[in-house]
PDB file of C-alpha atoms in Angstrom:
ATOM      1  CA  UNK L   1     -82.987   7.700-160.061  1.00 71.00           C
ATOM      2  CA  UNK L   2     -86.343   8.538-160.990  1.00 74.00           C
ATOM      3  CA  UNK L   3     -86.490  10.403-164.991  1.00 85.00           C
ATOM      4  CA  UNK L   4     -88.486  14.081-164.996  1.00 80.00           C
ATOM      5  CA  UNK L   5     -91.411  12.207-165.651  1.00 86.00           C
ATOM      6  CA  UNK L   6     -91.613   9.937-162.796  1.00 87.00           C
ATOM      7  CA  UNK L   7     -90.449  12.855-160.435  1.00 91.00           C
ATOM      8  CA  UNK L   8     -93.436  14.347-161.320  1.00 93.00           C
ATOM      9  CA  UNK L   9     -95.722  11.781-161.223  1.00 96.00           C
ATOM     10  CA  UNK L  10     -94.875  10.928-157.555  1.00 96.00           C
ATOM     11  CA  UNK L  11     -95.192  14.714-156.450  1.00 96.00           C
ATOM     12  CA  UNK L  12     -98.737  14.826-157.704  1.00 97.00           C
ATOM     13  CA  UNK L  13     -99.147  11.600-155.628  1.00 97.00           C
ATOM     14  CA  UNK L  14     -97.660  13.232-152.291  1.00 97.00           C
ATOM     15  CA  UNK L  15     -99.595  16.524-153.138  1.00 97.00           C
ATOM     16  CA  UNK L  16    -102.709  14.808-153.940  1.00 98.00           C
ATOM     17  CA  UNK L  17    -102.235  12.095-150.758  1.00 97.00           C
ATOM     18  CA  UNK L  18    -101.521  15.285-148.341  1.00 97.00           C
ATOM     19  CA  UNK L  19    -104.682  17.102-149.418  1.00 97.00           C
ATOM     20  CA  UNK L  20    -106.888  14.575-148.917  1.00 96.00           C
ATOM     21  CA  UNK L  21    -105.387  12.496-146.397  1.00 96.00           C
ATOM     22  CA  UNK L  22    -104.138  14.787-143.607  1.00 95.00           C
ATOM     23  CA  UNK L  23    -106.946  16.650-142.372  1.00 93.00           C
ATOM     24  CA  UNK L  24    -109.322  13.456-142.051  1.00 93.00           C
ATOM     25  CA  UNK L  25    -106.568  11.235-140.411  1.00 94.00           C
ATOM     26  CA  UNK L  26    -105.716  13.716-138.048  1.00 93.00           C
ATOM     27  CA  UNK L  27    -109.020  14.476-137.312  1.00 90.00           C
ATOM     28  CA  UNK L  28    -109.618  10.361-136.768  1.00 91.00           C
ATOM     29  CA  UNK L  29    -106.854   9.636-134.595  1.00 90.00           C
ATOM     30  CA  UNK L  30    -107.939  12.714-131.912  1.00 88.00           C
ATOM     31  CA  UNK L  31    -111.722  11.326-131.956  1.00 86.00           C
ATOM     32  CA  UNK L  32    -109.937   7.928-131.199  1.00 83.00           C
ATOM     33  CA  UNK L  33    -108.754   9.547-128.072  1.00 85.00           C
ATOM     34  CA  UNK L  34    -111.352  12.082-127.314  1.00 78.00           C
ATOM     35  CA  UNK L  35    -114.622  11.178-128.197  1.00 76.00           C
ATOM     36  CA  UNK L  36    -117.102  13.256-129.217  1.00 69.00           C
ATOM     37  CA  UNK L  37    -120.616  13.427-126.963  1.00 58.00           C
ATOM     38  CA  UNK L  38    -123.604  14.335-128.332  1.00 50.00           C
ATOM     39  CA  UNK L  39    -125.292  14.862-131.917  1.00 48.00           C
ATOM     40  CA  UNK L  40    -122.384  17.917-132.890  1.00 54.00           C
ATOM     41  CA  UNK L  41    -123.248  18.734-135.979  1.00 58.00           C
ATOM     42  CA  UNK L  42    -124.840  21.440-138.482  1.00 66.00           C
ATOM     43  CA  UNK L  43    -125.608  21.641-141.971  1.00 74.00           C
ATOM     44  CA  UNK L  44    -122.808  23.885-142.211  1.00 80.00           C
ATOM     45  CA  UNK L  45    -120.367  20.689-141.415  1.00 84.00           C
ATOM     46  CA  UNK L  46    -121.760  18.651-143.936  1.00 89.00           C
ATOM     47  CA  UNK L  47    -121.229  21.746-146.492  1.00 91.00           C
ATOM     48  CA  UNK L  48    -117.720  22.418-145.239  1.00 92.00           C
ATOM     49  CA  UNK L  49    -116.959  17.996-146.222  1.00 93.00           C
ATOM     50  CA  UNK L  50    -119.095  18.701-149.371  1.00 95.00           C
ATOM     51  CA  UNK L  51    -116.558  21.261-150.683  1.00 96.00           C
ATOM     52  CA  UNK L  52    -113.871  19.838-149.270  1.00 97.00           C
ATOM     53  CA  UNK L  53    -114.293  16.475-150.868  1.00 97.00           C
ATOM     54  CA  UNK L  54    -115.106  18.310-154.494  1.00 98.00           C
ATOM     55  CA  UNK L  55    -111.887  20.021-154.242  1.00 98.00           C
ATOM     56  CA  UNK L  56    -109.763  16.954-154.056  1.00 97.00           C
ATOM     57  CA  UNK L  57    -111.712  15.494-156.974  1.00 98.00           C
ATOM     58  CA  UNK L  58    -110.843  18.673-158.672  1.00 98.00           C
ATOM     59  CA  UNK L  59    -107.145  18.624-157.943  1.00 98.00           C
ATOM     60  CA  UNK L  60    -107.238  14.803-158.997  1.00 98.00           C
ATOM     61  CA  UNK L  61    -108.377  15.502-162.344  1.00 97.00           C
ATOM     62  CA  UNK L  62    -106.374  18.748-162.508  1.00 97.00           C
ATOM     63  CA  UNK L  63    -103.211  16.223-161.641  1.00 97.00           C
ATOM     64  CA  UNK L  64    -104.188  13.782-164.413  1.00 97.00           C
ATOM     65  CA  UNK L  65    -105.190  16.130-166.867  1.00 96.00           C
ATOM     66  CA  UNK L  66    -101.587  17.889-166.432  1.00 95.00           C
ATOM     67  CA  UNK L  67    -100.018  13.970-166.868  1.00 95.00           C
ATOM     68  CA  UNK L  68    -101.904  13.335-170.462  1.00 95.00           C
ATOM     69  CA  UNK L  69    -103.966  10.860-168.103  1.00 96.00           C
ATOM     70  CA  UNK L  70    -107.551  10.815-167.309  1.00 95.00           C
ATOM     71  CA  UNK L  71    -110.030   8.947-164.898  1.00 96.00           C
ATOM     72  CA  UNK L  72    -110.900   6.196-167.442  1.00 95.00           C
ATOM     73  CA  UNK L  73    -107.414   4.752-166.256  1.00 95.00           C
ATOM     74  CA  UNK L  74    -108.555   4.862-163.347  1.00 96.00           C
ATOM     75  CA  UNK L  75    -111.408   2.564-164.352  1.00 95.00           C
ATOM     76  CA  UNK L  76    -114.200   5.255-164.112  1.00 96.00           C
ATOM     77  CA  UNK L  77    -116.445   3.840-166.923  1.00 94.00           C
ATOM     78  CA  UNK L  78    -119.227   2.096-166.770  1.00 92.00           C
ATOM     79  CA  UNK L  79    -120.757  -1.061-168.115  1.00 92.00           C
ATOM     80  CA  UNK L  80    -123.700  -2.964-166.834  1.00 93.00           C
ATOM     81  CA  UNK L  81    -121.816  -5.900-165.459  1.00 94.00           C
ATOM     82  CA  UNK L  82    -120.740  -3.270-162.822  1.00 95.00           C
ATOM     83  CA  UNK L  83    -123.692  -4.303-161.213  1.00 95.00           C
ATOM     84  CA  UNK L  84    -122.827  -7.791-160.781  1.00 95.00           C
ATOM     85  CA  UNK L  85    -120.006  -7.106-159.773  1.00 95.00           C
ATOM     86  CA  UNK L  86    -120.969  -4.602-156.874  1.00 96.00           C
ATOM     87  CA  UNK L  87    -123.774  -7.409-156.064  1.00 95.00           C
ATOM     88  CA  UNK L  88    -120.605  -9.999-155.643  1.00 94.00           C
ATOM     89  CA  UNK L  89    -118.546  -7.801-153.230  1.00 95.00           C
ATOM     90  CA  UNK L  90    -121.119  -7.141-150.984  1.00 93.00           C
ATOM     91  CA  UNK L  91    -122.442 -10.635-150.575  1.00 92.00           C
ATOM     92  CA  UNK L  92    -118.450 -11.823-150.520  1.00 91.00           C
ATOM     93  CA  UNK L  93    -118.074  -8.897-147.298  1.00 90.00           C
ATOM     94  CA  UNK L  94    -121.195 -10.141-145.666  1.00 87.00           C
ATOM     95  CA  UNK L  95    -120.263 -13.711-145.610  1.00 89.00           C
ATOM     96  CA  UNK L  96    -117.138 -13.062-144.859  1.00 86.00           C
ATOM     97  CA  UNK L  97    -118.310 -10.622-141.929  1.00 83.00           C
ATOM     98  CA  UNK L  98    -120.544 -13.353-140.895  1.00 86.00           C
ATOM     99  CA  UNK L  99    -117.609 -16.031-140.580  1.00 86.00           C
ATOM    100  CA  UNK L 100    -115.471 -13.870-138.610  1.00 81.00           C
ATOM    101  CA  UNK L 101    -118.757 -12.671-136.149  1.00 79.00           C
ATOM    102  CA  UNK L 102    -119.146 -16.900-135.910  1.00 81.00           C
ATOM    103  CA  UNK L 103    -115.724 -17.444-134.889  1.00 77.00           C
ATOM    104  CA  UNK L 104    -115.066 -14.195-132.972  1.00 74.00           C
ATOM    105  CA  UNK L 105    -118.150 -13.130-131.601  1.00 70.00           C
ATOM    106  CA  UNK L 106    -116.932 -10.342-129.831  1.00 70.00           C
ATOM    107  CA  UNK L 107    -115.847  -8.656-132.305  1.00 68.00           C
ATOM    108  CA  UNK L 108    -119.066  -6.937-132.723  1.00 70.00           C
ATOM    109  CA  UNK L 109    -119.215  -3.800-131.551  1.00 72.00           C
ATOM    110  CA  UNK L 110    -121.475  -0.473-132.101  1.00 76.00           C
ATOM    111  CA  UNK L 111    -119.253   2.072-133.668  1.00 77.00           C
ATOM    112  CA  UNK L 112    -118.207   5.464-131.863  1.00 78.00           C
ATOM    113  CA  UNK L 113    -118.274   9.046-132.954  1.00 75.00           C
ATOM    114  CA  UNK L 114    -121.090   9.095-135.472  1.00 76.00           C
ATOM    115  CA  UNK L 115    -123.004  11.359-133.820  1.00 76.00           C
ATOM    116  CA  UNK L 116    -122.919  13.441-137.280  1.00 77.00           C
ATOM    117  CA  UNK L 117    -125.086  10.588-139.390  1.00 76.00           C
ATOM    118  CA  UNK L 118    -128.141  10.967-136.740  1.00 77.00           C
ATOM    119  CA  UNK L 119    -128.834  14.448-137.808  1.00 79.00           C
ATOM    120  CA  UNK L 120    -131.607  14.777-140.181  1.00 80.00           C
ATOM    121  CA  UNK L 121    -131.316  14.804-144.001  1.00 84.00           C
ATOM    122  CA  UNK L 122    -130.894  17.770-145.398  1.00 86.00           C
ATOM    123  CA  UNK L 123    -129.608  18.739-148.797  1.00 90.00           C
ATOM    124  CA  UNK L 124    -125.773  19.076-147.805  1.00 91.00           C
ATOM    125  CA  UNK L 125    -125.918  15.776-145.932  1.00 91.00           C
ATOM    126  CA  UNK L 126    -127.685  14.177-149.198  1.00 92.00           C
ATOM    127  CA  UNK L 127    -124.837  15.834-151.219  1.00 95.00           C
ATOM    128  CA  UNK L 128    -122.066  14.706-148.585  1.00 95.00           C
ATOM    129  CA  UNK L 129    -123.235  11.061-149.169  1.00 94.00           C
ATOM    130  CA  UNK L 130    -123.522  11.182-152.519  1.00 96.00           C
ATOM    131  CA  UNK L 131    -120.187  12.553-153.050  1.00 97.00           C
ATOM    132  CA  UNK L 132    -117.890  10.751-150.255  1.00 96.00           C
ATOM    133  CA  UNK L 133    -117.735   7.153-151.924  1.00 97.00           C
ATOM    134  CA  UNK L 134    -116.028   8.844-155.238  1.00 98.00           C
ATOM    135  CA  UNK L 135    -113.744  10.624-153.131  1.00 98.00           C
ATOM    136  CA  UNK L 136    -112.352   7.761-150.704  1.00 97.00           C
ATOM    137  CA  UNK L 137    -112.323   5.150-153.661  1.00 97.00           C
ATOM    138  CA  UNK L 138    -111.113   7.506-156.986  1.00 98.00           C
ATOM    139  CA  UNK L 139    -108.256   9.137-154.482  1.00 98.00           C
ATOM    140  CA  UNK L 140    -107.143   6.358-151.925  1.00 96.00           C
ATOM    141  CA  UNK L 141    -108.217   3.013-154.030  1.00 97.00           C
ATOM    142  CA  UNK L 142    -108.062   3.875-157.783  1.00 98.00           C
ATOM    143  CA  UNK L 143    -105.875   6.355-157.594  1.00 98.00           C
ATOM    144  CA  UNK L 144    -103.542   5.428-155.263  1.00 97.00           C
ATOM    145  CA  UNK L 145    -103.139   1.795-156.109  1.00 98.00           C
ATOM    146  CA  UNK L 146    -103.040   2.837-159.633  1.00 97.00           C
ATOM    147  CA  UNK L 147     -99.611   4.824-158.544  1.00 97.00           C
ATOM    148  CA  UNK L 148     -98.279   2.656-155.471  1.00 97.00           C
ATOM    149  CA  UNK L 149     -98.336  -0.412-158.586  1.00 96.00           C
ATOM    150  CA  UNK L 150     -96.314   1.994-160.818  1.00 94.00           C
ATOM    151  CA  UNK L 151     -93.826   2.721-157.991  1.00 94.00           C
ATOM    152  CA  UNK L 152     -93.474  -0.112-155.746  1.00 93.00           C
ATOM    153  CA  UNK L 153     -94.175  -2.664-158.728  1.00 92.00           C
ATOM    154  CA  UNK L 154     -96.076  -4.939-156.434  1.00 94.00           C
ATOM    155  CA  UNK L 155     -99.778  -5.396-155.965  1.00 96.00           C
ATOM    156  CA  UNK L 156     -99.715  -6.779-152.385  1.00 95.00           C
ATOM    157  CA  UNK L 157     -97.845  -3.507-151.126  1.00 96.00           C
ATOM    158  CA  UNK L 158    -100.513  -1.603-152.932  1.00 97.00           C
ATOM    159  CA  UNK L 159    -103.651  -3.451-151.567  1.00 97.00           C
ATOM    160  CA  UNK L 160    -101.877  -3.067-148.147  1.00 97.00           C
ATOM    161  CA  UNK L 161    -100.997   0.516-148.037  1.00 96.00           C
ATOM    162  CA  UNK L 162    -104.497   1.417-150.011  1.00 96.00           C
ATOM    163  CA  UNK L 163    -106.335  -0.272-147.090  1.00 96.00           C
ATOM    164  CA  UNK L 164    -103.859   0.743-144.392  1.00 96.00           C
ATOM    165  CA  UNK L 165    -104.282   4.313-145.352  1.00 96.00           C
ATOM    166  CA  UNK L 166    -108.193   4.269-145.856  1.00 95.00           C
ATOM    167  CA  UNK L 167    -109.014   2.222-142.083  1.00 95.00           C
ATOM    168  CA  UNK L 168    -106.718   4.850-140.487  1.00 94.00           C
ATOM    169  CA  UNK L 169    -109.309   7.690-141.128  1.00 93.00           C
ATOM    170  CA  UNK L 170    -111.834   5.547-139.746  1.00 92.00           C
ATOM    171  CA  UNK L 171    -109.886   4.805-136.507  1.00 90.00           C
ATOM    172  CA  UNK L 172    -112.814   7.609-134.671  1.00 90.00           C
ATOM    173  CA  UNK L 173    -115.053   5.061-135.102  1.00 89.00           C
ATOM    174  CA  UNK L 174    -113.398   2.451-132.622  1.00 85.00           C
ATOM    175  CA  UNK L 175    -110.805  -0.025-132.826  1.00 83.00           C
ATOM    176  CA  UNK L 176    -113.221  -2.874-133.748  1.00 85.00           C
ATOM    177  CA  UNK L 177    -115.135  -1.319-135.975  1.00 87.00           C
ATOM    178  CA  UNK L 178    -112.144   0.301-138.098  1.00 87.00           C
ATOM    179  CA  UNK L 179    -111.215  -3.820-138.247  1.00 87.00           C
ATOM    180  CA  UNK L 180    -114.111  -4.707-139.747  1.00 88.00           C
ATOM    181  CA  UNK L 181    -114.109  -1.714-142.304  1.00 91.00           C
ATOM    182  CA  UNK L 182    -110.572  -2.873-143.131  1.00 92.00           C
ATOM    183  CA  UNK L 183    -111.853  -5.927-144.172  1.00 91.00           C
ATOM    184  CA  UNK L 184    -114.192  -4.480-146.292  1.00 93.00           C
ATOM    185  CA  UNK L 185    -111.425  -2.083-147.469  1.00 95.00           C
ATOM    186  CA  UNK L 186    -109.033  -4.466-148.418  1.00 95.00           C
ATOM    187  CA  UNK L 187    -111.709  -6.662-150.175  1.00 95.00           C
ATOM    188  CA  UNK L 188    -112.174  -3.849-152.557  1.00 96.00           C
ATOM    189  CA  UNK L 189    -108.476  -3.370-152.579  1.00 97.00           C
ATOM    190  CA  UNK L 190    -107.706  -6.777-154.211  1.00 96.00           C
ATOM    191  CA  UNK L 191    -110.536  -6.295-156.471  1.00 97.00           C
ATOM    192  CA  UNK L 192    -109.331  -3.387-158.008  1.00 97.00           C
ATOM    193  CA  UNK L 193    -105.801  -4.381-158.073  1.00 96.00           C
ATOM    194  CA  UNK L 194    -107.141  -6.874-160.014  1.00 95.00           C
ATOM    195  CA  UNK L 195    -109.955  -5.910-162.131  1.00 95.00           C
ATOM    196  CA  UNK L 196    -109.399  -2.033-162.517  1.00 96.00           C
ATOM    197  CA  UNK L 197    -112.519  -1.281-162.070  1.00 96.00           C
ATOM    198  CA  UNK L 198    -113.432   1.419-159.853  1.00 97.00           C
ATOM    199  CA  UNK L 199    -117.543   1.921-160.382  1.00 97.00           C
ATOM    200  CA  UNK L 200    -118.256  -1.525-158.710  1.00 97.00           C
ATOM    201  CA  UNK L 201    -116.303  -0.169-155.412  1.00 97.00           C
ATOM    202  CA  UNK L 202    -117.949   3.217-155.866  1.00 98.00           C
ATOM    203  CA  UNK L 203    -121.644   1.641-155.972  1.00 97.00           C
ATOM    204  CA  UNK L 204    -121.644  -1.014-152.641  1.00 96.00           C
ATOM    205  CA  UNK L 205    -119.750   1.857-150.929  1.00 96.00           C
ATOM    206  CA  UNK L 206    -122.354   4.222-151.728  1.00 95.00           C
ATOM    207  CA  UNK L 207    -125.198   1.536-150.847  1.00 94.00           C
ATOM    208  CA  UNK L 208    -123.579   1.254-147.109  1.00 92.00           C
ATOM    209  CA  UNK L 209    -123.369   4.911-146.720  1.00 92.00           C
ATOM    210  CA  UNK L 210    -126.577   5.599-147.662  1.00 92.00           C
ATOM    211  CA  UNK L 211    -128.009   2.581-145.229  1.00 88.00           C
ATOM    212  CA  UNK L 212    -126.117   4.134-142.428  1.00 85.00           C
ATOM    213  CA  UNK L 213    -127.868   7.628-143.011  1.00 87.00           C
ATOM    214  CA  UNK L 214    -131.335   5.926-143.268  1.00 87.00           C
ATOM    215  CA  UNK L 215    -130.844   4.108-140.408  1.00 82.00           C
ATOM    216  CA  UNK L 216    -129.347   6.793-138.176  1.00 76.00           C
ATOM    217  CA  UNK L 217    -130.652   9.846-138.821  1.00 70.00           C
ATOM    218  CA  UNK L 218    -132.982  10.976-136.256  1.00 59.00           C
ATOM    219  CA  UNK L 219    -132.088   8.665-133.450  1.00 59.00           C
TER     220      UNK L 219
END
């Protein structure tokens, strides 16, 4: 039986997990099965994921602050050697991208449904960018690994269910691409599980976002 504390602990988790998780995966799975045509979005869209993505980084630190905890456990602090380190795990997914392309060829693939990154840059979708790779990796890797280790006990279940949970809401882009962003995924996965160190994750994450928005938007 799990003591007061622990009871609570896990209810923040589901609460926190529901939030942020629900809308996007449901959201995922239907553009898996209907895609979307045409550039569909508005500056309004990009506002609505601004907020919406603020809020659960809100209720996160709302959660920890009520739990005597804070984000530094989470490994939100910074130290120069971050950059090394966010150097490292993108070189270690592009050859590792670059293996798997030489031995399965086929599995590249143009991904689906991102008609919204080939709008053009305004502030929202500036903001949206900005903000996305603290949301996905403070809530589903730092976060959630930090509490699947303190419940299940075991790091591989919490790489697999981190990664598991983040490629799901990225099934609208196809079923190839979502591989290859699991791979990525569950790179970062092991090296948080390991190092505890969030800000590396945060900063190569943020580097491909911003690449895809510089190289889509407009076309």
């Amino acid at each position: 039986m799990l003591n007061f504390e622990a009871r609570k602990r896990l209810i923040w988790l589901i609460v926190i997990l529901c939030f942020a998780l629900v809308w996007p995966i449901t959201k995922s799975t239907y553009l898996l099965f209907h895609p979307s045509h045409g550039v569909e979005v508005s500056n309004l869209r990009f506002g609505f994921n601004v907020i919406f993505e603020v809020l659960g980084l809100i209720l996160l630190g709302v959660s920890l602050k009520i739990q005597k905890r804070s984000f530094k456990e989470l490994g939100l602090t910074f130290k120069f050697s971050d950059l090394g380190y966010a150097l490292l795990l993108y070189f270690a997914f592009y050859v590792l991208e670059i293996i798997l392309f030489l031995f399965v060829p086929h599995l590249k693939s143009e991904p689906h449904n991102v008609e919204f990154l080939k709008s053009d840059i305004t502030l929202f979708y500036f903001i949206f960018i900005i903000v996305n790779p603290f949301f996905e990796e403070l809530i589903v890797r730092a976060y959630g690994i930090t509490e699947f280790l303190h419940f299940f006990k075991k790091e591989e279940i919490a790489v697999l269910v981190s990664t598991l949970i983040q490629t799901s809401y990225h099934l609208y882009q196809g079923a190839i691409p979502a591989i290859l962003n699991g791979l990525l995924f569950f790179i970062f996965s092991i090296y948080f599980a390991k190092k505890r160190r969030i800000i590396p994750i945060i900063l190569v994450h943020g580097f491909f976002d911003i690449y895809a928005m510089i190289q889509l938007h407009g076309t």
